[in-house]
Coordinates of C-alpha atoms in Angstrom, one line a residue:
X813 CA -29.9 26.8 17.5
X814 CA -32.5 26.4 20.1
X815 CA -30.3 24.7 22.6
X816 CA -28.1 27.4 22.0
X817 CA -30.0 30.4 23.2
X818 CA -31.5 27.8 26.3
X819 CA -27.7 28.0 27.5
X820 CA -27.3 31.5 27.2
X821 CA -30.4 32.3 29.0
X822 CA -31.1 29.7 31.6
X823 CA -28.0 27.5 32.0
X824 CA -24.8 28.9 32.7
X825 CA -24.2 32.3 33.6
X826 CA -20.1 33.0 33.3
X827 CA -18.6 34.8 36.0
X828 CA -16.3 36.8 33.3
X829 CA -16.5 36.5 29.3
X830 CA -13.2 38.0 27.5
X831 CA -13.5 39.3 23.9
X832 CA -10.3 38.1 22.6
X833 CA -7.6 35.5 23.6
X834 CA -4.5 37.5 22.2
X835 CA -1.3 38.5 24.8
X836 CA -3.9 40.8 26.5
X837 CA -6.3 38.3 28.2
X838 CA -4.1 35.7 27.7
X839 CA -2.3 37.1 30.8
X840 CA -5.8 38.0 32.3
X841 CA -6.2 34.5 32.5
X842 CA -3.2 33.5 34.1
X843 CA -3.6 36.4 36.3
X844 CA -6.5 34.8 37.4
X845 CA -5.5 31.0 37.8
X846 CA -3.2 33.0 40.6
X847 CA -6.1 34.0 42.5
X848 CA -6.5 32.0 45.8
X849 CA -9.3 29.8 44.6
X850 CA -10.9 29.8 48.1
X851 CA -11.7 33.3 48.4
X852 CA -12.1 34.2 44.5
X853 CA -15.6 35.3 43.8
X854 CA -14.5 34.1 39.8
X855 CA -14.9 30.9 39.0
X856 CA -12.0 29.6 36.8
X857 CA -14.4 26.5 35.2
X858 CA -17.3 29.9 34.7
X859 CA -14.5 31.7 32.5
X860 CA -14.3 32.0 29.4
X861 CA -12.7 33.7 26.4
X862 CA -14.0 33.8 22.8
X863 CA -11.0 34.1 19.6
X864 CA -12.1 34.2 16.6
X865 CA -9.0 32.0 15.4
X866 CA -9.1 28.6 15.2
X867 CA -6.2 28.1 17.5
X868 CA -3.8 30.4 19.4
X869 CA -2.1 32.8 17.0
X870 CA 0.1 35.9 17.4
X871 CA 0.9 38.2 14.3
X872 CA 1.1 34.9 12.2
X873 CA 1.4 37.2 9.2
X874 CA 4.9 38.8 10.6
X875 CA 6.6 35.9 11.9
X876 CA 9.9 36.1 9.4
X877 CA 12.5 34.0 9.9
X878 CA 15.1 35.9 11.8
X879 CA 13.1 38.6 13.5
X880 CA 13.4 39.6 16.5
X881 CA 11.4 41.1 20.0
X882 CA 12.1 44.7 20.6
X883 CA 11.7 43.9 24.3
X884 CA 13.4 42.4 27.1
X885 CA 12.0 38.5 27.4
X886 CA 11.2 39.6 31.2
X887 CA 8.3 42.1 29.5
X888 CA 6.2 38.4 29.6
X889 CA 2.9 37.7 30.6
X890 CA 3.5 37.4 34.0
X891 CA 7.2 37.8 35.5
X892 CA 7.1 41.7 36.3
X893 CA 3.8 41.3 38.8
X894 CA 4.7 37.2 39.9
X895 CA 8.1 36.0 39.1
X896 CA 7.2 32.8 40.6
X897 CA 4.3 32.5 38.1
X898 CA 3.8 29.0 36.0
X899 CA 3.4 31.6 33.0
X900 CA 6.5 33.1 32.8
X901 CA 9.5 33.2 29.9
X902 CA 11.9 31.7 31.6
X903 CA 9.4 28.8 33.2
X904 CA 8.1 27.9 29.5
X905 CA 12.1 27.3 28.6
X906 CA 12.6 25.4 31.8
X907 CA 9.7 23.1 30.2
X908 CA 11.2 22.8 27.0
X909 CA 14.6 22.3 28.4
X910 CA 16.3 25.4 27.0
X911 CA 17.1 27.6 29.4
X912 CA 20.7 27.4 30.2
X913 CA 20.8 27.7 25.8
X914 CA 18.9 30.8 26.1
X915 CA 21.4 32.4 28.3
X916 CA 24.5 31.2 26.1
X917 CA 22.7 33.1 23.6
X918 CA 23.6 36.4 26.1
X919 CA 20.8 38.2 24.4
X920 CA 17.5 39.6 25.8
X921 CA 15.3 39.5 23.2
X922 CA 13.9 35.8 21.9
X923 CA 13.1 35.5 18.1
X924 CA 9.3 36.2 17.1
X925 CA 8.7 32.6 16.3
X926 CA 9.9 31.6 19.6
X927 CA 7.7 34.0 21.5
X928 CA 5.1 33.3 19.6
X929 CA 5.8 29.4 20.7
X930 CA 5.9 30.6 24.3
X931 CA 2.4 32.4 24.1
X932 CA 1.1 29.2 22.3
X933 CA 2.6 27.0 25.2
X934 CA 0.9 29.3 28.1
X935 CA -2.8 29.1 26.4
X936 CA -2.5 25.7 25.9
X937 CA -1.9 25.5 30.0
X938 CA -4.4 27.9 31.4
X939 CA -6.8 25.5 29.0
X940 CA -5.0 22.5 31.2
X941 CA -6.2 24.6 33.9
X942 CA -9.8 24.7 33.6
X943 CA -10.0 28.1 31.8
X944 CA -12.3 27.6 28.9
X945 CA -11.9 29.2 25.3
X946 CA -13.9 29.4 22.5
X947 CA -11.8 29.4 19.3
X948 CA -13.6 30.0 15.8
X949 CA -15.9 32.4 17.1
X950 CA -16.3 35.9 16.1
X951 CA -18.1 38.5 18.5
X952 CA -20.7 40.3 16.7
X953 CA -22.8 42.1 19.1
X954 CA -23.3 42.2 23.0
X955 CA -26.2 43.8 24.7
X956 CA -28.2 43.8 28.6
X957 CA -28.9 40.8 29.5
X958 CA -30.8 42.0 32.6
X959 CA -30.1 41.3 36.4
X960 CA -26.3 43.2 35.6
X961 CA -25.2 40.4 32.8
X962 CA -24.4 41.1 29.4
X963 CA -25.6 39.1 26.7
X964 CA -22.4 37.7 24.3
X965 CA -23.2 36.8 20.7
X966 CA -20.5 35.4 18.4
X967 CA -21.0 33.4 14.9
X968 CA -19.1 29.8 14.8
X969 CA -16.9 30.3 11.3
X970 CA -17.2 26.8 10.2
X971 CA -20.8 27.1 10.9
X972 CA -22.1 29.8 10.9
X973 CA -24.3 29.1 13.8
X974 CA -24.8 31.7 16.2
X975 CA -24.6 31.0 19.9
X976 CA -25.4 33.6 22.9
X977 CA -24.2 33.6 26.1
X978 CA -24.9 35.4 29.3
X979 CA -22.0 36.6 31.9
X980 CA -21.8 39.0 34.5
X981 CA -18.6 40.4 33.6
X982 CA -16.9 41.5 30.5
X983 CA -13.2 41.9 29.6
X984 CA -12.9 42.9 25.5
X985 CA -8.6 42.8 24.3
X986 CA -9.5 43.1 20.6
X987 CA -6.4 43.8 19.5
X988 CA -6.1 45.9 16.5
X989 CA -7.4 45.8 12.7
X990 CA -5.6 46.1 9.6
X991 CA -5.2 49.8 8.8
X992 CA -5.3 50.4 5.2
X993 CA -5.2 53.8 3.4
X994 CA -8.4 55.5 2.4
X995 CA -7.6 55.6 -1.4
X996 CA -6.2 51.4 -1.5
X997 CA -9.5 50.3 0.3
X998 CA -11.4 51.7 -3.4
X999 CA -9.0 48.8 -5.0
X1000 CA -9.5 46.2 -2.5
X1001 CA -9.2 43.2 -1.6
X1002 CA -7.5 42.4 -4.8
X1003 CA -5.1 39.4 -4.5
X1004 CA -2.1 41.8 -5.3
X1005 CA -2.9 43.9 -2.4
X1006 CA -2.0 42.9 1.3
X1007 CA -1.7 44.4 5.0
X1008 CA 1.6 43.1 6.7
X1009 CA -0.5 41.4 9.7
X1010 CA -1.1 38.6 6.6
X1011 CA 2.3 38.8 4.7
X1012 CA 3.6 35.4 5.4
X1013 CA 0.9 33.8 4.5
X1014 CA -0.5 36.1 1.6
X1015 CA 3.0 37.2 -0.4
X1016 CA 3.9 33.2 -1.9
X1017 CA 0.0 33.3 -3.0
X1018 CA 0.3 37.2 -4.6
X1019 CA 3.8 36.4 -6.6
X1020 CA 2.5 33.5 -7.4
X1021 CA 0.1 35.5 -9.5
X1022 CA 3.1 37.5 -11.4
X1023 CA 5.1 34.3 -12.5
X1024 CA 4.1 34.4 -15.9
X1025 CA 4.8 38.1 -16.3
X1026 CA 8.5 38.3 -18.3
X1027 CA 9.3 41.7 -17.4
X1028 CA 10.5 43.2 -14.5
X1029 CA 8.3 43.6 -11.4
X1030 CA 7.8 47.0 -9.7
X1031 CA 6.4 46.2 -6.0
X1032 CA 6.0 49.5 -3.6
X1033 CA 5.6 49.3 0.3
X1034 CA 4.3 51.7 2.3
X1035 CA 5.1 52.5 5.3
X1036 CA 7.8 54.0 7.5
X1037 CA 8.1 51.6 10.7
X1038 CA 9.4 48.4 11.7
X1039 CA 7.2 46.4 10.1
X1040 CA 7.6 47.9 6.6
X1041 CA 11.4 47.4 6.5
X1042 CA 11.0 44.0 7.5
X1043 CA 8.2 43.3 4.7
X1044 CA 10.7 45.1 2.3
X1045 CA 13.8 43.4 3.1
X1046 CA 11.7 39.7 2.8
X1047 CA 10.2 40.8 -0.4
X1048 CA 14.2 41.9 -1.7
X1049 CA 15.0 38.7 -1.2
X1050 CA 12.3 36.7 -2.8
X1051 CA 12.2 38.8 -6.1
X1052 CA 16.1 37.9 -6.4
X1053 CA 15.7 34.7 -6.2
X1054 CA 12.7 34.5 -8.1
X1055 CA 14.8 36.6 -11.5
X1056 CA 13.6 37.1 -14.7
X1057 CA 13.9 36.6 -18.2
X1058 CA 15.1 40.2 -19.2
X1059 CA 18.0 40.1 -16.3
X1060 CA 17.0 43.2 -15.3
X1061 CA 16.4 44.0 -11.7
X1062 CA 12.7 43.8 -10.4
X1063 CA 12.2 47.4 -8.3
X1064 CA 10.7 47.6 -5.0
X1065 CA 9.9 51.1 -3.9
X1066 CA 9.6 51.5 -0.3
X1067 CA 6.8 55.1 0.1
X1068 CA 7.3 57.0 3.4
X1069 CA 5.3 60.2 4.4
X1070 CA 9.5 61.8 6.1
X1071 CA 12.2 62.5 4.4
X1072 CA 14.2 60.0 5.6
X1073 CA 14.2 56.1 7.8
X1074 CA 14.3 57.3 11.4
X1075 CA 15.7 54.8 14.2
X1076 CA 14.0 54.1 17.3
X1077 CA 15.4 55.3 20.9
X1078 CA 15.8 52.4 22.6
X1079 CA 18.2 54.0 25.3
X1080 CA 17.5 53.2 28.8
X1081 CA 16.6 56.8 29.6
X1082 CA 13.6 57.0 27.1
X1083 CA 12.5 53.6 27.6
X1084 CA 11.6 54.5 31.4
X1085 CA 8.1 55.9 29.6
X1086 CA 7.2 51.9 29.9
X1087 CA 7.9 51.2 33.4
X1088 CA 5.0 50.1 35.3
X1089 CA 4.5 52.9 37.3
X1090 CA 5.0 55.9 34.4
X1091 CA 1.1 54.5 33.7
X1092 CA -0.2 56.3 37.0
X1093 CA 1.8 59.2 35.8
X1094 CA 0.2 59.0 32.8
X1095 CA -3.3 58.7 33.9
X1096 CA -2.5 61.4 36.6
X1097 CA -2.2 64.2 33.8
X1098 CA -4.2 66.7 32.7
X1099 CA -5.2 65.3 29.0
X1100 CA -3.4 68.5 27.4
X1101 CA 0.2 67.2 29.1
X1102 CA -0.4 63.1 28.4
X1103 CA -0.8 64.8 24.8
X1104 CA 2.5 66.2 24.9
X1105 CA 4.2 63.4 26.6
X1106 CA 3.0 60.9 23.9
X1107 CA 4.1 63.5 21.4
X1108 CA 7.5 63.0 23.2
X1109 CA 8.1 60.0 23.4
X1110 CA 7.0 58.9 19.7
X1111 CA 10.1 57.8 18.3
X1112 CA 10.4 54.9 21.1
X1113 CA 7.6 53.2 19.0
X1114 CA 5.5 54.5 16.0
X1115 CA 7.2 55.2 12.5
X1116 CA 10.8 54.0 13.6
X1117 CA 13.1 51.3 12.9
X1118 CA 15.0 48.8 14.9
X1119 CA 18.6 50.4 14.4
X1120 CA 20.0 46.7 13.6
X1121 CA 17.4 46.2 10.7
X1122 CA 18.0 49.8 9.2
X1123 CA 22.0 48.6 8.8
X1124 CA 20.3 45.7 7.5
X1125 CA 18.5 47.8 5.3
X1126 CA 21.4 50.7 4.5
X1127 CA 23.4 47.5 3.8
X1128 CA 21.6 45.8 1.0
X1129 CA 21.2 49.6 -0.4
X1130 CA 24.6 50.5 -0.7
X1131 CA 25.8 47.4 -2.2
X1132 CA 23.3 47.9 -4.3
X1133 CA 25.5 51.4 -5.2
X1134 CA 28.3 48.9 -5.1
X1135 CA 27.3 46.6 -8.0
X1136 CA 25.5 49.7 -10.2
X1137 CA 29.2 51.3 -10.0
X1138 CA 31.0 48.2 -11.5
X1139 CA 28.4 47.8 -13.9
X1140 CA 28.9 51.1 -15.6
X1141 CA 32.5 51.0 -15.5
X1142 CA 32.6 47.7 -17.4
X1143 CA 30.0 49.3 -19.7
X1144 CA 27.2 47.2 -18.2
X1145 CA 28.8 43.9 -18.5
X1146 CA 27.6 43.0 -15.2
X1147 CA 23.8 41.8 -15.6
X1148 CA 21.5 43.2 -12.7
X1149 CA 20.2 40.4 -10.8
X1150 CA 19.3 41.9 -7.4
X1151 CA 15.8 43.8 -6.5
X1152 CA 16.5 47.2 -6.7
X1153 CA 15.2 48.9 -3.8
X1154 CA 14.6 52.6 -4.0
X1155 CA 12.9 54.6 -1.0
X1156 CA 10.2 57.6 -2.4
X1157 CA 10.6 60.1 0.5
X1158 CA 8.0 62.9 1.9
X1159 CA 5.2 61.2 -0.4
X1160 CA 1.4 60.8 0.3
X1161 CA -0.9 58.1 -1.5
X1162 CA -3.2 60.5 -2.8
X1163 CA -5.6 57.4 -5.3
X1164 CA -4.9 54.5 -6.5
X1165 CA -6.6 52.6 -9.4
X1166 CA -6.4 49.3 -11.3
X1167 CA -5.2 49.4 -14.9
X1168 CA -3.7 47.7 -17.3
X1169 CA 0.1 47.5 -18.2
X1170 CA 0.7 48.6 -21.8
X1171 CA 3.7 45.4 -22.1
X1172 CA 0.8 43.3 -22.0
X1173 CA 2.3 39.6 -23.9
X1174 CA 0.3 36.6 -24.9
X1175 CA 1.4 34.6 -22.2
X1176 CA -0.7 36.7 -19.4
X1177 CA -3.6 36.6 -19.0
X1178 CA -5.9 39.6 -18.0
X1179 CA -5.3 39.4 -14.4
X1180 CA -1.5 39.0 -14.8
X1181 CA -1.6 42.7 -16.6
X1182 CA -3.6 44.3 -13.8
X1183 CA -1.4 47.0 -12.7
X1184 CA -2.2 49.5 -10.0
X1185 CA -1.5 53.8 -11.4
X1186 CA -0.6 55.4 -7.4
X1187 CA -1.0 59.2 -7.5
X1188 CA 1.4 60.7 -4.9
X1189 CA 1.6 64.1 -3.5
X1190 CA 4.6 65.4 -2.7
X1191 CA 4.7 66.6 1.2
X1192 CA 6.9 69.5 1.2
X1193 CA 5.6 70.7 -2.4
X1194 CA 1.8 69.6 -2.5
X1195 CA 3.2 68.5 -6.4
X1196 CA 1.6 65.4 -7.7
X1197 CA 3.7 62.3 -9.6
X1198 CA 2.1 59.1 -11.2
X1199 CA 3.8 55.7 -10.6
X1200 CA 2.7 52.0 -11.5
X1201 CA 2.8 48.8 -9.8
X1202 CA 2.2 45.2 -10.1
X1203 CA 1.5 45.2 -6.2
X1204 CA 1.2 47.2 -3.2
X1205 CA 1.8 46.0 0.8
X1206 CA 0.5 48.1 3.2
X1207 CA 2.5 48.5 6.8
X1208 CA 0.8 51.0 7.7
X1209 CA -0.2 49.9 11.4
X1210 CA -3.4 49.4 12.7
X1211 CA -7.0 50.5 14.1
X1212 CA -8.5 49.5 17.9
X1213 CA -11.5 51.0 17.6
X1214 CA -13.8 47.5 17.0
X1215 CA -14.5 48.0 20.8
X1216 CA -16.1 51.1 20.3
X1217 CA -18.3 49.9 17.4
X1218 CA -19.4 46.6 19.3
X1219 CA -20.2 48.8 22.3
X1220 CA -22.1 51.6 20.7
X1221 CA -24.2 49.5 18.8
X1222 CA -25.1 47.8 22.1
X1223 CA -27.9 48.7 24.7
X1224 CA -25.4 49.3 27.1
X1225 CA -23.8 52.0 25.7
X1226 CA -26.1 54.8 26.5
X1227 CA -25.1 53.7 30.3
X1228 CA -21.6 54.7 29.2
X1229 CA -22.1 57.9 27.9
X1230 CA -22.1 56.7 24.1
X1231 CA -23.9 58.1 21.4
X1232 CA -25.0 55.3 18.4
X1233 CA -24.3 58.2 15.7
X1234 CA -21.4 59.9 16.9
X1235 CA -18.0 59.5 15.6
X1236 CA -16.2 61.5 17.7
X1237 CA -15.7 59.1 21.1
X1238 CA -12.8 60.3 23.6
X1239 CA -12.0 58.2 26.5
X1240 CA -10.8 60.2 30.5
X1241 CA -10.1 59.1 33.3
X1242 CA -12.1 58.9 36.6
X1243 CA -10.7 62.1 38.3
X1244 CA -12.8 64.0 34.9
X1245 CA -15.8 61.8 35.7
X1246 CA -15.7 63.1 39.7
X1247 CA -15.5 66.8 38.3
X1248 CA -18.3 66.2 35.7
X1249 CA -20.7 64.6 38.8
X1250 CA -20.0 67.1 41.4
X1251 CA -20.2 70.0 38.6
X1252 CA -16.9 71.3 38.8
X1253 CA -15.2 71.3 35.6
X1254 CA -16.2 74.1 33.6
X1255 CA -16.0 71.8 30.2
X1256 CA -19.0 70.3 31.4
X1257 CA -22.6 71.5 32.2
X1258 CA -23.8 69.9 35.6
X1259 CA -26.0 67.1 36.0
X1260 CA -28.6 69.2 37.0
X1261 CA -29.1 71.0 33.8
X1262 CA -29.8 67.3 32.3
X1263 CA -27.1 66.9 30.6
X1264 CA -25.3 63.8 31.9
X1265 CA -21.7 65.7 31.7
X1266 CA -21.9 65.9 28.0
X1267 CA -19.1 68.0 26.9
X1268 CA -19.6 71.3 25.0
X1269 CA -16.0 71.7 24.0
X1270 CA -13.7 71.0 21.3
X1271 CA -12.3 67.6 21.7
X1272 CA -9.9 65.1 20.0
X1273 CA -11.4 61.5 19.8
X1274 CA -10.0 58.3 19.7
X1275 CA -10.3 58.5 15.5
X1276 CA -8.1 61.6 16.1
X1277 CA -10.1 64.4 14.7
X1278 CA -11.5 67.5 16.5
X1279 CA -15.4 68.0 16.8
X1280 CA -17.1 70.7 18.4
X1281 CA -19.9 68.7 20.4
X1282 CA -23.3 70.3 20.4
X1283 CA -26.3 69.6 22.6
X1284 CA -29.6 69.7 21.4
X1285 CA -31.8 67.4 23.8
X1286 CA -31.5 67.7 27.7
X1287 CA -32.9 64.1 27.6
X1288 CA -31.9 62.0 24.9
X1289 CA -28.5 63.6 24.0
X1290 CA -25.5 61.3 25.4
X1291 CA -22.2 62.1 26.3
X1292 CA -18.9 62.0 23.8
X1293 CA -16.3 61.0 26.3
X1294 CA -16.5 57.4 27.9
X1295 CA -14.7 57.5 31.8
X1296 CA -12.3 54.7 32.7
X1297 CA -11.0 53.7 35.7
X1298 CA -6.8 53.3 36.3
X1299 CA -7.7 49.5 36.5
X1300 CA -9.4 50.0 33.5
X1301 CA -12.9 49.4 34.0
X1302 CA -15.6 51.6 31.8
X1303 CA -17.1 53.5 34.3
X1304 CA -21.3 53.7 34.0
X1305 CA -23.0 57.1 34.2
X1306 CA -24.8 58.5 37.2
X1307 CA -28.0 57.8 35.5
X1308 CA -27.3 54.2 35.1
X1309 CA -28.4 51.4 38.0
X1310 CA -25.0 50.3 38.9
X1311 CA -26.3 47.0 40.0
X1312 CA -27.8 46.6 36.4
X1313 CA -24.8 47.3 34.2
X1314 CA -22.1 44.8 34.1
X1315 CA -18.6 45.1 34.5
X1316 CA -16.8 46.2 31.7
X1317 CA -12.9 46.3 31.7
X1318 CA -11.3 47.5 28.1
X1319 CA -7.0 46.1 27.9
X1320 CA -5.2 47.3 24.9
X1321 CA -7.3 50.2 23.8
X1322 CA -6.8 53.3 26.3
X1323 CA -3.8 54.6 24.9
X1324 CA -5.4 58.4 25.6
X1325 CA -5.8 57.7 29.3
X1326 CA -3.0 55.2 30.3
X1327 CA 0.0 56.0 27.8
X1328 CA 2.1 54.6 25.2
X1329 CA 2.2 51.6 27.5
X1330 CA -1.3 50.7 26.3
X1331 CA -0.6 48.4 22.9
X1332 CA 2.3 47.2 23.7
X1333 CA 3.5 43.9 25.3
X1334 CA 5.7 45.5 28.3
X1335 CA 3.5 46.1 31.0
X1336 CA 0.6 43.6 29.6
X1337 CA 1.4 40.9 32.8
X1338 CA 1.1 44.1 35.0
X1339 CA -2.4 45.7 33.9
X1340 CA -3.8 42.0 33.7
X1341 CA -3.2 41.5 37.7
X1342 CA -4.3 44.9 38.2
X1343 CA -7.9 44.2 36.2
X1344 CA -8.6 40.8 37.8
X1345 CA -7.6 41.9 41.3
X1346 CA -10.4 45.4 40.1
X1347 CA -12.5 42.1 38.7
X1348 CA -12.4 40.4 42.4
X1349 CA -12.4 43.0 45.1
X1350 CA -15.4 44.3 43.1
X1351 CA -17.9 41.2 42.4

């Protein structure tokens, strides 16, 4: 432990520490392997990222045999700002000598496993490269580390060791969390219970834990996007092969919030929202209009489905009608042996809570009878209806607000404008930080009044939900919006010594400011170029 904390304050000093090695900094650090070494102020050896898995992984949980990208393989890591990069799609095939098979394929879009074989292949070269990554660590707190560092601290898993180091720069790509609703987090974790970003790896481990139950399963999903129609197609298949004693169908219930599976615009017209340059229309906007275009352009991403997996899915559902029709006509002579899927439209989780089943048999034990009574609410009615089921999987997207937690619980986030207690954080962009300083936005009280721009106005934060934000301390009171730069750096307050606070560049999180761009994959090799060349000219 000691000659731990001796590194992190007298030894090395990294030019940049990144918080994260998923897609995001990944390209960061190609981006910067493509600096001209000679003039680069960053030091490639005096970079380094921290992952808190234990190799490169990408959405292990959601790599299904079969599934594809929903983007062009050109939307890499690199091809869209350096086509001649060493990082690119079509140079990892030219290394693993299948590129004139990719083009007999004639299709855009690679398999998931195969992109996430080409991220693989690109971390394990920028390693070859000298860029240095830290895997099994998870980043638990940063804070000043005086002389404009920051002060890193992660916990080695297999360890638990703490180590702290000092850089001068900080680029944090968290990626998101598992977003679980309210009511199934009371239940949880319970081995029958699982987020889609672990379903490969957790749903052979929870049926497991149903084999010796003789009647039929009941299983709901719940969710309305992509990934839930995947997870519920996967599952349909492994309950049918899996039968049961009765030969009666095991159900799966898929619970969506619409009345109905919507398919997602992929027409060229729509998809123009994630060109490069719709990002500086984007952060050009008033916040009231970016509101309304992300309100727009919705359906291109969030709560739709792939229209080849909703045939998929409208498929396996109608033959499903299919077989139930020549059953009754020969009187039920035909044994169901399929899972039965059935989709619960405009319906809210409302509680959940574990119970037992009443068919309770010898054979199980008291774990196998665990059941799980749902209360749902009707959308359109506000009526409630009680279901039962042996397991839940929640696709139901994910949280990026980790970032915000690490940083307000930091010193340094008073120099951003962050308040420890408040739960209401907005991110805007710089053009609303020049107004605030020169006192010429009337949401904001001028500096001069001691206020350091705190806002006085209703606001939406990045949790979504309006606050009205009251000052009660011309001193002490700090700001609820946090300013970003279009190259994404956090941008310190007036009060702060600039040459104290370090750089701090935030990739994958500024969704309010930069657009529906920001979480995605198809601009990623862009905004990396554009924060190491913010990273260089600014040392």
């Amino acid at each position: 432990m000691v000659s731990l904390i001796f590194e992190a304050q007298t030894a090395i000093v990294y030019d940049v520490i990144g918080l994260g090695f998923g897609p995001a900094n990944l390209a960061a650090a190609g981006a910067l392997l493509e600096q001209p070494r000679e003039t680069c102020p960053i030091s490639v050896n005096k970079s380094l990222f921290i992952e808190r898995h234990h190799e490169f992984r990408w959405h292990p949980g959601m790599l299904l045999p079969g599934t594809r990208m929903q983007i062009s393989f050109l939307k890499d890591l690199a091809t869209l700002r350096s086509p001649q990069s060493p990082i690119t799609f079509v140079a990892y095939l030219h290394s693993q000598n299948r590129l004139v098979e990719f083009i007999n394929r004639n299709c855009m879009t690679p398999t998931r496993k195969e992109y996430s074989d080409y991220l693989a292949h690109v971390a394990r070269y920028v390693q070859g490269q000298g860029i240095n990554v830290a895997y099994g660590e998870n980043v638990i707190a940063i804070e000043e580390g005086g002389e404009g560092t920051v002060l890193v601290h992660s916990i080695v898993l297999t360890t638990g060791e703490t180590i702290i180091r000092r850089a001068k720069n900080l680029i944090i790509s968290p990626g998101g969390s598992p977003r679980v609703p309210r009511c199934i987090q009371s239940i949880s974790p319970h081995p029958r219970i699982i987020h889609s970003s672990a379903y490969l790896s957790s749903v052979e481990p929870m049926l497991d834990t149903m084999k010796t139950i003789t009647r039929p399963l009941k299983i709901a999903v719940v969710g309305a996007g992509q990934s839930a129609v995947e997870v519920l197609l996967d599952l349909q298949s492994r309950l049918t092969s899996m039968g049961n004693s009765t030969g009666q169908a095991h159900d799966l219930h898929l619970i969506i919030r619409g009345g109905s599976l919507k398919s997602s615009d992929g027409g060229p017209f729509s998809n123009q929202v994630y060109n490069p340059e719709f990002v500086d229309v984007m952060y050009d906007l008033p916040s009231d209009s970016r509101r309304r275009v992300m309100a727009d352009y919705e359906g291109t991403n969030y709560g739709v489905v792939n229209p080849i997996t909703l045939d998929s899915l409208f498929n396996v559902m109608y033959d499903q009608r299919v077989d139930s029709d020549i059953a009754r006509r020969k009187k039920n002579a035909l044994a169901a042996t399929d899972a039965h899927i059935t989709i619960i439209t405009y319906s809210n989780l409302a509680s959940a809570e574990i119970s037992t089943h009443p068919s309770q048999t010898s054979t199980e034990t008291e774990t196998d009878t665990h059941t799980f009574s749902v209360l749902l609410q009707n959308t359109l009615t506000q009526d409630f209806s009680e279901a039962t089921y042996d397991a839940i999987v929640c696709a139901t997207g994910y949280e990026r607000n980790s970032w915000l937690n690490l940083l307000k619980s930091s010193s340094l986030g008073k120099h951003f404008g962050l308040c420890a207690t408040s739960d209401n954080t907005r991110l805007s962009v710089e053009r609303d930080f020049r107004a605030t300083i020169n006192g010429k936005n009337g949401a904001f009280k001028a500096a001069t009044n001691g206020i350091n721009g705190h806002s006085r106005t209703s606001v939406t934060g990045i949790n979504g939900e309006k606050t009205h934000a009251q000052y009660t301390s011309t001193e002490t009171k700090d700001s609820d919006t946090i300013y970003i730069s279009r190259s994404h750096r956090l941008l310190p307050l007036q009060t702060a010594s600039h040459e104290s606070i370090p750089k701090i560049y935030l990739q994958g999180c500024a969704e309010e400011t930069h657009g529906i761009t920001e979480t995605l994959l198809s601009v990623v090799g862009i905004r990396a170029g554009e924060v190491v060349e913010d990273l260089c000219s600014n040392y």
